[in-house]
Short mmCIF file of C-alpha atoms in Angstrom, two decimals:
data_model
loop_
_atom_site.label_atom_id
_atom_site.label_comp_id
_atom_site.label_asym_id
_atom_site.label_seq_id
_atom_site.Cartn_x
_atom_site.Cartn_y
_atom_site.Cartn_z
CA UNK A 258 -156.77 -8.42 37.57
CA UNK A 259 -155.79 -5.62 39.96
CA UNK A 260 -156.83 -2.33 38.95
CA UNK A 261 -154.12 -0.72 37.41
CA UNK A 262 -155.60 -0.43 33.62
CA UNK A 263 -155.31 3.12 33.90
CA UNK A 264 -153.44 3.54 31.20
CA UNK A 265 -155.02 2.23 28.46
CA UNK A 266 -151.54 0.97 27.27
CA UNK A 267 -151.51 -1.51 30.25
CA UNK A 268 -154.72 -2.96 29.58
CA UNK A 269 -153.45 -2.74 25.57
CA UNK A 270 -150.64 -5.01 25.93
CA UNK A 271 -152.53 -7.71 27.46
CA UNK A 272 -155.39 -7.56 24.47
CA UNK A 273 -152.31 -7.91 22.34
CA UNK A 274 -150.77 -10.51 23.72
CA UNK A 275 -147.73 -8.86 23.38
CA UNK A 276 -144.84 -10.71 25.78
CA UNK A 277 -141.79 -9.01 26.97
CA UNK A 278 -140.24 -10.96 30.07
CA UNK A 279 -137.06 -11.33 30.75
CA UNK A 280 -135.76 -8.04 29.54
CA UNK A 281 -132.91 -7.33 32.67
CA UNK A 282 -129.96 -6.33 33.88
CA UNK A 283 -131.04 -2.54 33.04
CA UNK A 284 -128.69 -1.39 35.71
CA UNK A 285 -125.51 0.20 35.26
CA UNK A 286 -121.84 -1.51 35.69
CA UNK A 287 -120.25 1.29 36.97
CA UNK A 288 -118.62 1.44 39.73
CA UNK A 289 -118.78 -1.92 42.83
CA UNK A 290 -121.24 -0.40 44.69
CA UNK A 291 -121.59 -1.20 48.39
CA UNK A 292 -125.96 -1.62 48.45
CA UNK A 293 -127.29 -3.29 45.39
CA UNK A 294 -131.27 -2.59 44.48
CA UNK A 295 -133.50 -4.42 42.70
CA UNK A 296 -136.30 -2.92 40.80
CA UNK A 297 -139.05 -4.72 38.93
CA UNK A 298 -140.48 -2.46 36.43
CA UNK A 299 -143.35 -2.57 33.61
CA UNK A 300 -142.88 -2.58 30.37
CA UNK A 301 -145.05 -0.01 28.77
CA UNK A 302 -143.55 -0.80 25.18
CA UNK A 303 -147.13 -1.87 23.32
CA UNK A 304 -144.89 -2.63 19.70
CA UNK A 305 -142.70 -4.97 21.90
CA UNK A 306 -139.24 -2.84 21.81
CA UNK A 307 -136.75 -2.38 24.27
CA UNK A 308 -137.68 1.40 25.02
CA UNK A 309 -138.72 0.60 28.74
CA UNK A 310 -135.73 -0.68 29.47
CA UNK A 311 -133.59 1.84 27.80
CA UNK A 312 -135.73 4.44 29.97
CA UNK A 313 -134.86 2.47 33.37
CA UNK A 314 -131.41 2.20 32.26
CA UNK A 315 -130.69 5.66 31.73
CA UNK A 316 -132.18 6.47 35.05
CA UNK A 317 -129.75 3.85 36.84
CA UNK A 318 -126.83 4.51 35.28
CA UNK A 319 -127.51 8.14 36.14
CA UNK A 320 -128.36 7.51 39.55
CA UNK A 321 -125.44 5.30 40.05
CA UNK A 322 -123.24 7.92 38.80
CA UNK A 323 -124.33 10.74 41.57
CA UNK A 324 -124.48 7.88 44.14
CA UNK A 325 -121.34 5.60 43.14
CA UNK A 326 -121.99 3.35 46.58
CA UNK A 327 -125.64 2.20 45.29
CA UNK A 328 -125.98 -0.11 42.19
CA UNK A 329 -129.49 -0.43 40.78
CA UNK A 330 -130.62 -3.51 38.77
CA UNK A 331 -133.54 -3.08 37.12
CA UNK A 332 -136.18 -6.48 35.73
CA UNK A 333 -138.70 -5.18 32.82
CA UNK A 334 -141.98 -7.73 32.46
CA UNK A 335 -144.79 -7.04 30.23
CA UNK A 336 -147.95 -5.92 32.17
CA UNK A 337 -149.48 -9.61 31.40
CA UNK A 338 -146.55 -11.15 33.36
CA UNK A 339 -145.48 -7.74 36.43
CA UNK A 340 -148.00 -8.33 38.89
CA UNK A 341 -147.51 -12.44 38.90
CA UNK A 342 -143.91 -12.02 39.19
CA UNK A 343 -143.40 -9.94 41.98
CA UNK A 344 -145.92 -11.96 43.95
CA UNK A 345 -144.11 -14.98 43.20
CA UNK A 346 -140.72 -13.17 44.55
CA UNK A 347 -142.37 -11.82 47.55
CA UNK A 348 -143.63 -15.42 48.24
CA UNK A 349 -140.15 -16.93 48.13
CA UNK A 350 -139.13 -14.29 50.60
CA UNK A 351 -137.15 -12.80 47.85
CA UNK A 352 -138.96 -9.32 47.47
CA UNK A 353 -137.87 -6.36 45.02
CA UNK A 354 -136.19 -3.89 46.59
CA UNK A 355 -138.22 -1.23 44.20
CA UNK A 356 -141.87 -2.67 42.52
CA UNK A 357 -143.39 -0.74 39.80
CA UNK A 358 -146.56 -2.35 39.06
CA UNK A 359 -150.67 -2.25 39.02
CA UNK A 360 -151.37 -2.24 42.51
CA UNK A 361 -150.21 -1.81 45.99
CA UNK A 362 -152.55 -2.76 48.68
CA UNK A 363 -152.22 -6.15 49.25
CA UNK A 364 -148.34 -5.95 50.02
CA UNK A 365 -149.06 -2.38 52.20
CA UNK A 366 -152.07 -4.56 54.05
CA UNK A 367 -149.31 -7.22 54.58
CA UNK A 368 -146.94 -4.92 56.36
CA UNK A 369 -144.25 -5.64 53.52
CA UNK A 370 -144.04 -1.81 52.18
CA UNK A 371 -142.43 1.53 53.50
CA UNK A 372 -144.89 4.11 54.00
CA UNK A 373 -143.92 6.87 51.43
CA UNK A 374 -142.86 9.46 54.10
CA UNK A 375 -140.40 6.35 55.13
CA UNK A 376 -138.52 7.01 51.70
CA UNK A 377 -139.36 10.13 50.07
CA UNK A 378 -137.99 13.43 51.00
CA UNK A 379 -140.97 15.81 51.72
CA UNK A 380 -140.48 18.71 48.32
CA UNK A 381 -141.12 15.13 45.98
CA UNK A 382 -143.35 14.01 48.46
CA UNK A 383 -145.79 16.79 48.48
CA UNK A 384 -145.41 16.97 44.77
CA UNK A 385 -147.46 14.63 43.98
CA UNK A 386 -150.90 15.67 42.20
CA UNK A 387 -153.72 15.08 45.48
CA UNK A 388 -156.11 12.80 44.16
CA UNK A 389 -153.62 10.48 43.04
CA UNK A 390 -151.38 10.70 46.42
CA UNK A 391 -154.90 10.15 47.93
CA UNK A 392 -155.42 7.25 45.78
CA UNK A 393 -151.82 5.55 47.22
CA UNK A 394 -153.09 5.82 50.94
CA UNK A 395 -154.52 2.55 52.71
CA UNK A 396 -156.10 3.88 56.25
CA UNK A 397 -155.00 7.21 55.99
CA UNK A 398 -151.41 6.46 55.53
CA UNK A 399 -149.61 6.33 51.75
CA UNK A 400 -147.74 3.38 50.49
CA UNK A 401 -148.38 3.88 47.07
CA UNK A 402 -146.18 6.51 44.97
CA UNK A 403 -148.67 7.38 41.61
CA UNK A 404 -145.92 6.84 38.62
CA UNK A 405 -147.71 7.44 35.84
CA UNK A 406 -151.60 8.95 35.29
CA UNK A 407 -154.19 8.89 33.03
CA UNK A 408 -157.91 10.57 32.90
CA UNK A 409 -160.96 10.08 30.60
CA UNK A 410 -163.03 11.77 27.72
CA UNK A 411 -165.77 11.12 25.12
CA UNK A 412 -163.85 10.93 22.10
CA UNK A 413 -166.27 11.49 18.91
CA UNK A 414 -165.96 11.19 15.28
CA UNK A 415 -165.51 14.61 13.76
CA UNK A 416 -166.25 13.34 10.17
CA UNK A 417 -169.39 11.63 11.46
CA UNK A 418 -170.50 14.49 13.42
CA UNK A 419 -170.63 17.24 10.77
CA UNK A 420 -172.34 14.61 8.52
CA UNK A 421 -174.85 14.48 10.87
CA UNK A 422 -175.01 18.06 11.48
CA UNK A 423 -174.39 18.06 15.19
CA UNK A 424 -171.95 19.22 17.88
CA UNK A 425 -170.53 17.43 21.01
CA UNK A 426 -172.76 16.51 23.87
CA UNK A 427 -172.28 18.72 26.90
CA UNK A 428 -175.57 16.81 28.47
CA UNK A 429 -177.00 13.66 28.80
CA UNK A 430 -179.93 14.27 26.65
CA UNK A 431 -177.82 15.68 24.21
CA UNK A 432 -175.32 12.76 24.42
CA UNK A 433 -179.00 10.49 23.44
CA UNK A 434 -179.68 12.98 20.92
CA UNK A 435 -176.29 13.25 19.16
CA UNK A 436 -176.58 9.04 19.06
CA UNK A 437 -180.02 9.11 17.41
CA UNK A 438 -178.58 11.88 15.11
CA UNK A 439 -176.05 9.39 14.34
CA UNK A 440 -177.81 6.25 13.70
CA UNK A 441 -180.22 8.35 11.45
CA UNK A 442 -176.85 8.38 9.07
CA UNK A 443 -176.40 5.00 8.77
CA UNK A 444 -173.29 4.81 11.32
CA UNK A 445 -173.03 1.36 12.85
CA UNK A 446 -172.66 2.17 16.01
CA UNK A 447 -173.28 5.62 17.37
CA UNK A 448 -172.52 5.11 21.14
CA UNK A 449 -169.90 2.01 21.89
CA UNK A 450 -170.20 1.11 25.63
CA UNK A 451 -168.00 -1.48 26.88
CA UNK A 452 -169.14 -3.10 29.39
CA UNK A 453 -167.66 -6.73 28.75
CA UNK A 454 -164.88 -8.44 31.03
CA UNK A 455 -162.14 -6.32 30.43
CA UNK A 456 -162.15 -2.91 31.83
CA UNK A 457 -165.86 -3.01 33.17
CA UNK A 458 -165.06 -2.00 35.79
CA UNK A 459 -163.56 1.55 34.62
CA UNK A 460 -166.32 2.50 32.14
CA UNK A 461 -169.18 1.89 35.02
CA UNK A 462 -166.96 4.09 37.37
CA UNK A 463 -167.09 6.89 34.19
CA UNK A 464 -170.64 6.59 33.79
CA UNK A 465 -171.25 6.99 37.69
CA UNK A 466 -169.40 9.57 38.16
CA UNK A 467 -171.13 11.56 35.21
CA UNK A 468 -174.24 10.64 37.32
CA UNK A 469 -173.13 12.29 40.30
CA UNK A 470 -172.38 9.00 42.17
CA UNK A 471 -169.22 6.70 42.67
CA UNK A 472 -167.99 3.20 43.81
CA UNK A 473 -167.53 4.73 47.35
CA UNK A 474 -168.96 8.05 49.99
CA UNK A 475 -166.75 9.85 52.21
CA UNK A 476 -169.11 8.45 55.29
CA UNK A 477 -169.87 4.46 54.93
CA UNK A 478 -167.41 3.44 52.22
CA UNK A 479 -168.89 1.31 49.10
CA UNK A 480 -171.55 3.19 47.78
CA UNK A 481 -172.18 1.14 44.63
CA UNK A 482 -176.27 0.80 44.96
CA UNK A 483 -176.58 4.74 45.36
CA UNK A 484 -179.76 6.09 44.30
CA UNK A 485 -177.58 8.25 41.97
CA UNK A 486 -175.94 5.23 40.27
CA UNK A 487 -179.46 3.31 40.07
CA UNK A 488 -180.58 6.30 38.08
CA UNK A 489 -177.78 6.22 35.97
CA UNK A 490 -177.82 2.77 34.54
CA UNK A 491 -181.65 3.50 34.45
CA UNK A 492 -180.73 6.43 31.97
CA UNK A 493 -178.26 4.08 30.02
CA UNK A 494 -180.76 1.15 29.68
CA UNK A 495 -183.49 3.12 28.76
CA UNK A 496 -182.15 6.17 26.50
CA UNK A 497 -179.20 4.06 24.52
CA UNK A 498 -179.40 0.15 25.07
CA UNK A 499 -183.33 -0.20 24.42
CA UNK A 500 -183.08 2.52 21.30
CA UNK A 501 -180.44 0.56 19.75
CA UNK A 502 -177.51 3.09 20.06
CA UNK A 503 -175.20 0.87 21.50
CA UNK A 504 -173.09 -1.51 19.51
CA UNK A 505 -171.29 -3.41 17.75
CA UNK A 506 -172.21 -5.86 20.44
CA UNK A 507 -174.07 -5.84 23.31
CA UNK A 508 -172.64 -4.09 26.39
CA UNK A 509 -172.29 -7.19 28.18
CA UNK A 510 -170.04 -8.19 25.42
CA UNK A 511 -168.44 -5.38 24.34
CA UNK A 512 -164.44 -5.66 25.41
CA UNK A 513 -162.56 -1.57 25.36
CA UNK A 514 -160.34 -3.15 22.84
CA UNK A 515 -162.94 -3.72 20.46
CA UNK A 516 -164.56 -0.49 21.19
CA UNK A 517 -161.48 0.93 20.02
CA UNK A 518 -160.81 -1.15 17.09
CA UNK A 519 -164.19 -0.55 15.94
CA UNK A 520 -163.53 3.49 16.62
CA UNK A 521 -160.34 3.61 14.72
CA UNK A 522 -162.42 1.99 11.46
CA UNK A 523 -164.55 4.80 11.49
CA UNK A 524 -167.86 2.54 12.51
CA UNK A 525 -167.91 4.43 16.13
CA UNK A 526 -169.76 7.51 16.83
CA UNK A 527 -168.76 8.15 20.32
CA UNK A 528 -167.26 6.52 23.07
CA UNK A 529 -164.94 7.13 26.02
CA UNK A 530 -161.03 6.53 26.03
CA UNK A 531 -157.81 7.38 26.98
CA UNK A 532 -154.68 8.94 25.67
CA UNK A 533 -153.49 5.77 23.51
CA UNK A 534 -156.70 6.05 21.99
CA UNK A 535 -155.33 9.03 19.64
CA UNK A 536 -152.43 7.17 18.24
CA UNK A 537 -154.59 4.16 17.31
CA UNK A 538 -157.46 6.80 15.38
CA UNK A 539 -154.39 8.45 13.68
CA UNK A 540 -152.89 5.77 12.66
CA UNK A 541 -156.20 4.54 10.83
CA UNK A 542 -156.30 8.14 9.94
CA UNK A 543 -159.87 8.84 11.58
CA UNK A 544 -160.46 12.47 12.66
CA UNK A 545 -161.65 12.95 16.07
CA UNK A 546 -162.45 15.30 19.22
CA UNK A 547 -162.37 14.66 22.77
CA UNK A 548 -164.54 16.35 25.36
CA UNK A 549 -165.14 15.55 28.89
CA UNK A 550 -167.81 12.84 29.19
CA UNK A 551 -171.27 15.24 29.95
CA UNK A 552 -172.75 15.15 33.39
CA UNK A 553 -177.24 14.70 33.44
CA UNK A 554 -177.10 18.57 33.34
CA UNK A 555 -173.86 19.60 32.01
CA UNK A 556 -170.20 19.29 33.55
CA UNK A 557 -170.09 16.35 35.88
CA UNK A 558 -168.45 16.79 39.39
CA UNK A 559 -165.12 14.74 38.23
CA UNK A 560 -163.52 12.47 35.63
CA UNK A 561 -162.39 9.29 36.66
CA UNK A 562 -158.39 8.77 36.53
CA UNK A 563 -156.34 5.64 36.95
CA UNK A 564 -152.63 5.00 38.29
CA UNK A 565 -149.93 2.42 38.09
CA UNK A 566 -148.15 2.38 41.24
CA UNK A 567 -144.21 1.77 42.53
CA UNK A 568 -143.33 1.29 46.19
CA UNK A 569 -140.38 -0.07 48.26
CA UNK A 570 -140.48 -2.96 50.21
CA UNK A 571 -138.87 -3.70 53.71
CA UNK A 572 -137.14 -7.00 53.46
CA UNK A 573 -133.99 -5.59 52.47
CA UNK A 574 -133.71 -3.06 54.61
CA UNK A 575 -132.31 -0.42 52.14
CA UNK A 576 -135.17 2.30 53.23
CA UNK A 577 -132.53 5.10 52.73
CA UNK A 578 -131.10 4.48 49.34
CA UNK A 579 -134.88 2.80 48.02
CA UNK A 580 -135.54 6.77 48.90
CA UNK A 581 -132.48 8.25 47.28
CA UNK A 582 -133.67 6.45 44.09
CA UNK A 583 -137.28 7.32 44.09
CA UNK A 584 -136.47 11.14 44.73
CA UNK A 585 -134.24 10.84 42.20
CA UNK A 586 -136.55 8.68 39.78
CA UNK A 587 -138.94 11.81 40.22
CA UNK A 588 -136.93 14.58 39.03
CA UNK A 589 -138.82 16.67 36.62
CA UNK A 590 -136.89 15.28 34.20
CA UNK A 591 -137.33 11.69 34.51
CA UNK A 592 -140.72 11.95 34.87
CA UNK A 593 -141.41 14.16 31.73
CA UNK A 594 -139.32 11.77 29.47
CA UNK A 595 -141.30 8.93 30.59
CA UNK A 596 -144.37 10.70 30.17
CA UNK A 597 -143.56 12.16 26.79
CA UNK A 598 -142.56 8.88 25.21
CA UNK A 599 -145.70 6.82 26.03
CA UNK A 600 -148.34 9.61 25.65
CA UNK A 601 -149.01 9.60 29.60
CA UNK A 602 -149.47 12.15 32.34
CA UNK A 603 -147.24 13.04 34.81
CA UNK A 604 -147.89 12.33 38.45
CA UNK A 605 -146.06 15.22 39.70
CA UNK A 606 -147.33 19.12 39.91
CA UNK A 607 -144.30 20.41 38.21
CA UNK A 608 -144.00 18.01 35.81
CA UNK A 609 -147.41 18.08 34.55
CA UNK A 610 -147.63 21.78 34.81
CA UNK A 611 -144.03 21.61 32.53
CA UNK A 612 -145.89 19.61 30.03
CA UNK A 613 -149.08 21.89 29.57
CA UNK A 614 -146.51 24.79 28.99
CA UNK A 615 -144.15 23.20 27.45
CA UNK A 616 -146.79 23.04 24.26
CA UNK A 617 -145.54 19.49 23.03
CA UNK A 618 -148.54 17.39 23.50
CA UNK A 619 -151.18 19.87 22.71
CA UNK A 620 -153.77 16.47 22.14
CA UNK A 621 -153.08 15.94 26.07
CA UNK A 622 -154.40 19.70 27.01
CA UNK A 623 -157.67 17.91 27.90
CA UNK A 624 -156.50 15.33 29.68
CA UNK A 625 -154.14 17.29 32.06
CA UNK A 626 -156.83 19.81 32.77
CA UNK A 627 -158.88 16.69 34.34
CA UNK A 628 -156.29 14.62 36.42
CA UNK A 629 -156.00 17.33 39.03
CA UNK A 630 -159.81 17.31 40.15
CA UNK A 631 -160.00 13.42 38.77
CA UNK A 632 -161.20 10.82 41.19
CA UNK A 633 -159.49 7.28 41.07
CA UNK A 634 -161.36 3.59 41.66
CA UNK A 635 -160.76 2.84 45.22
CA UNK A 636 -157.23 0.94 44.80
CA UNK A 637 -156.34 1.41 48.64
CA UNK A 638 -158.98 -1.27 49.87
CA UNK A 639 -158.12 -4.87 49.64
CA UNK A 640 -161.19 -5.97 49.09
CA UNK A 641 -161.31 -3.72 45.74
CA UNK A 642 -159.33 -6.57 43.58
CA UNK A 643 -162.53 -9.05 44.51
CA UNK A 644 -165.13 -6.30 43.70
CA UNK A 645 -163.52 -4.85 40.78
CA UNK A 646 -164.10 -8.30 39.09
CA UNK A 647 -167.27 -8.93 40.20
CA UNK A 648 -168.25 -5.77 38.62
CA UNK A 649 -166.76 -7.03 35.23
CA UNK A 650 -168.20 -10.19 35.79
CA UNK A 651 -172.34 -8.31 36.02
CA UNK A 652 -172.42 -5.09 35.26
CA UNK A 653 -173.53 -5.78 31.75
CA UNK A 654 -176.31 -7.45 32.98
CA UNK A 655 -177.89 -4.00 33.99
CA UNK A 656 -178.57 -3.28 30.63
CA UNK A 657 -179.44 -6.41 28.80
CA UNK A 658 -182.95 -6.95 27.49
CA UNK A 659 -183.89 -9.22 31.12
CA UNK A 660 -181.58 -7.21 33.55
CA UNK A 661 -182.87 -4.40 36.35
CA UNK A 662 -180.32 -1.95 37.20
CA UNK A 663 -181.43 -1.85 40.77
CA UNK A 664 -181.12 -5.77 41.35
CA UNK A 665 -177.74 -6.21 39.72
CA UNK A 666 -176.13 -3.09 41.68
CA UNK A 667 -177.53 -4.11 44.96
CA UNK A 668 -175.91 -7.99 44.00
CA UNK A 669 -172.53 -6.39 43.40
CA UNK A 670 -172.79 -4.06 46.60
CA UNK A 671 -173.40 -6.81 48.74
CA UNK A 672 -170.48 -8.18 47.59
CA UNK A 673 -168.63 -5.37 48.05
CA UNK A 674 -169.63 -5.50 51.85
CA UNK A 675 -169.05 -8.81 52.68
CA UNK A 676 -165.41 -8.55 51.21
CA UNK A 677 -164.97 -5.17 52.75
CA UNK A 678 -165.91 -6.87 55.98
CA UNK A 679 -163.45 -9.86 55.60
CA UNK A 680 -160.54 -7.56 55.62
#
């Protein structure tokens, strides 16, 4: 899959198997209109309603009514189904005028996207939070527009913790003392660590970032077999996989859905997540904190945070009202309403600076205060689709009973180059 699992609610709907194609025709009947867009959009609706599509409605049918010569019709898919379709239009030469979807780079390597200072006026253009502008560039130049954000923490079990006596980890060694703490209790599993086929790829990122490392360097590009991320699946074999901290599964095993089911039954001490992560621990009425994962000596140098993506394509040739729609899309109050209704974070500097003041989501105070120094997985490369699975594919191996951190990193880099060199 293309990384775009940001959200947790993308990655949610799929582990559901909830379907919602063919929810369309969001678009407005007012007025003839002399241009007519189309815009594929995601449906971010995890109980399977129709409140994506009422959200993309509104914003047509109040775009329309400012720009009266410009009708907007608007196709919602669920996340499982998004990505497929909108490959299968642009392969029948029948391309969205407007995609919002997981990922952007193969279309922008294709030449079939308008850069975003094609489209977007430059106040919403440089409005956008930097690391995830950053994030939308491919060779220095932006196709993707961030629409929606999300960052990591350790969420722990409060009730867990004061039965144990101890207080969130703001270290590693306190993070491997806090699990031993844990399992001491009785708790099932004090430390869940997903590193199975679903979102591998964004919980290694987490951990190697917390190790002072990352997927890539600012000098040769993939960086996977760093010294720094050796070390750090080193640390995780040794001080939580081989003391039996980890659970309910193996790592290799271990899916971020079940990490979360098994969190929101109380069996969990700590594990990372995102926002939707709260509303599932409510609901099961599990008391929690959330505090930024712990770097080897205390606060690491970044979290990790994730995007989903829209962009304009050329083969229509509407460039000028694909732009009047997106800087209209990314009013502050479009983007807040979206944001508030699914428990996201704005993309915007305004908007997200509106929501930490605005004192609504006080649960997403943490999660804000990360996304503007967050670092994202390295969507822009088109080789990153090929290496991103790989990673899901053996990453688990480097803590399994057999595995050697070392070997399986250097397997996956190698990877990495030979795809990076194909492009």
């Amino acid at each position: 899959m293309q990384q775009r699992r940001f959200i947790g609610l993308t990655a949610a709907v799929a582990a559901l198997g909830i379907a919602a194609a063919g929810l369309t025709g969001c678009g407005s009947d007012s007025g003839s209109g002399s241009v007519t867009l189309k815009l594929v959009a995601a449906d971010y609706d995890i109980a399977g309603g129709s409140s994506t599509k009422a959200y993309w409605h509104d914003v047509a049918a109040a775009f329309e009514k400012q720009n009266p010569n410009v009708k907007v019709e608007v196709s919602v898919y669920s996340w499982d189904v998004v990505d497929a379709k909108v490959a299968e239009m642009v392969k029948a030469g029948k391309a969205p005028d407007i995609a919002q979807i997981g990922a952007y780079s193969d279309y922008a390597a294709a030449g079939k996207l308008y850069s975003v200072d094609q489209v977007l006026s430059i106040p919403v253009q440089a409005n956008f939070l930097a690391p995830l502008a950053d994030a939308g560039e491919m060779k220095r130049v932006q196709y993707g527009i961030p629409f929606v954000a999300s960052t990591r923490l350790l969420f722990y079990n409060q009730s867990l913790f004061d039965k144990a006596h101890i207080k969130p980890p703001q270290t590693w060694a306190q993070l491997a003392a806090d699990a031993k703490a844990l399992k001491a209790k009785g708790v099932k599993t004090p430390f869940a660590l997903p590193l199975g086929s679903e979102e591998a790829q964004a919980e290694t990122m987490m951990w190697m970032l917390s190790g002072g490392g990352s997927y890539v360097n600012q000098i040769s590009g993939y960086d996977i077999d760093s010294p720094e991320n050796i070390r750090t699946f080193n640390w995780l074999k040794k001080n939580l996989v081989e003391e039996g901290l980890t659970g309910p599964v193996a790592p290799a095993k271990l899916n971020r859905q079940a990490a979360f089911d098994a969190f929101a039954k109380g069996e969990v001490g700590m594990l990372n997540g995102h926002p939707s992560l709260m509303e599932q621990a409510k609901k099961k009425g599990v008391k929690y904190g959330m505090v930024p994962l712990p770097g080897t000596e205390g606060k690491p140098k970044a979290s990790m945070g994730v995007a989903d993506w829209i962009m304009g394509f050329k083969q229509n040739g509407h460039r000028e009202e694909i732009g009047k729609f997106l800087d209209f899309t990314f009013n502050d109050q479009n983007v807040l309403a979206f944001a508030d209704k699914y428990d996201l974070l704005p993309a915007t500097r305004t908007a997200s600076q509106a929501m930490q003041n605005n004192g609504k989501h006080p649960e997403l105070k943490e999660f804000l205060a990360a996304l503007p120094t967050s670092e994202l997985p390295p969507v822009g490369k088109t080789s990153w689709p090929k290496v991103s699975e790989t990673i899901k594919k053996r990453i688990g191996g480097a803590v399994s009973p057999e595995g050697d951190p070392r070997s399986v990193l250097e397997g996956i880099a190698k990877v990495a180059t030979e795809a990076e060199n194909a492009e």
